[in-house]
């Protein structure tokens, strides 16, 4: 009997990750490719589909790819389209589900915001198992938030709920954000925002740092994490500032969402307590009395940072289960 598989895809500003998974969430194969460097979104989608087809074929003919799910920034869930994502190289409305389905031979494809995919993955395979109300905050090139209320993902009127990164941190002025506004949270706590904080610290102080002789475009958030683990003071201070800003923003977010827990997912969270200690401290000192000691703040506990791809795979299974299965075994 054919073994059915789905593809789970996570499209980040820098890297695209994908897995082939069975209905239990077991990953049979995985891969990554760069998100940037393609002539058009159409070309990117065709290369991604080809990679997935090749990966599926490498598992042998007993496997059959029946659906795909994709998480990406700024997705209109109902339309399956990416809409003006500030952190992707293509502008306007991008028909993500439609193009992937076409290039994958017509299988059903669904798309949702990457933070929603990660929230679903955490709910099915991680620390949010059994939870009805929680937030999943994703940190990377951008900053997003999946909102789960009453056990369901909140999509909002336009499919765009949870644009946490574009809430104001600096209400007047502040750093330019990729969305066109100034002062958004994302310009401070995304991977790029952390590099900007490090840059500001270098300009403001005479503290020695291993970054003093490096051009800024050569530094990324993972370099700041490694330098912090070696005790670089400016790198440590960058984490303290980032954790504090994020902790204060989370304190505001719990006041309107009233979650049982807030989970954190994405590159900068790999540094663990470097980020989480100042984050928890800032949360406790700024959250309201109802929440400050009563909301769980934890890193995603899905294995190998796979919350988003497994959540996307879970969406694909749901999509597959909704279509008629005429003639399938
Ligand atoms: Zn913004």
PDB file of N, CA and C and ligand atoms in Angstrom, residues 165-166 177-181 184 186, ligand 1:
ATOM      1  N   UNK A 165       5.253  42.238  15.270  1.00  0.00           N
ATOM      2  CA  UNK A 165       6.482  42.983  14.964  1.00  0.00           C
ATOM      3  C   UNK A 165       6.230  44.404  14.516  1.00  0.00           C
ATOM      4  N   UNK A 166       4.972  44.693  14.102  1.00  0.00           N
ATOM      5  CA  UNK A 166       4.685  46.048  13.615  1.00  0.00           C
ATOM      6  C   UNK A 166       3.835  46.840  14.607  1.00  0.00           C
ATOM      7  N   UNK A 177      11.405  50.857   9.813  1.00  0.00           N
ATOM      8  CA  UNK A 177      11.034  49.445   9.684  1.00  0.00           C
ATOM      9  C   UNK A 177      10.803  49.124   8.203  1.00  0.00           C
ATOM     10  N   UNK A 178      10.965  47.866   7.848  1.00  0.00           N
ATOM     11  CA  UNK A 178      10.761  47.429   6.463  1.00  0.00           C
ATOM     12  C   UNK A 178       9.344  47.640   5.964  1.00  0.00           C
ATOM     13  N   UNK A 179       8.371  47.838   6.894  1.00  0.00           N
ATOM     14  CA  UNK A 179       6.966  48.019   6.489  1.00  0.00           C
ATOM     15  C   UNK A 179       6.678  49.454   6.061  1.00  0.00           C
ATOM     16  N   UNK A 180       7.642  50.361   6.266  1.00  0.00           N
ATOM     17  CA  UNK A 180       7.437  51.751   5.871  1.00  0.00           C
ATOM     18  C   UNK A 180       7.240  52.687   7.059  1.00  0.00           C
ATOM     19  N   UNK A 181       6.861  52.114   8.230  1.00  0.00           N
ATOM     20  CA  UNK A 181       6.675  52.955   9.415  1.00  0.00           C
ATOM     21  C   UNK A 181       8.002  53.085  10.154  1.00  0.00           C
ATOM     22  N   UNK A 184       8.784  50.486  14.752  1.00  0.00           N
ATOM     23  CA  UNK A 184       8.159  49.172  14.994  1.00  0.00           C
ATOM     24  C   UNK A 184       9.073  48.280  15.844  1.00  0.00           C
ATOM     25  N   UNK A 186       9.793  45.257  15.474  1.00  0.00           N
ATOM     26  CA  UNK A 186      10.663  44.430  14.626  1.00  0.00           C
ATOM     27  C   UNK A 186      12.020  45.077  14.335  1.00  0.00           C
TER      28      UNK A 186
HETATM   29 ZN1  LIG B   1       6.908  47.769  10.776  1.00  0.00          ZN
END
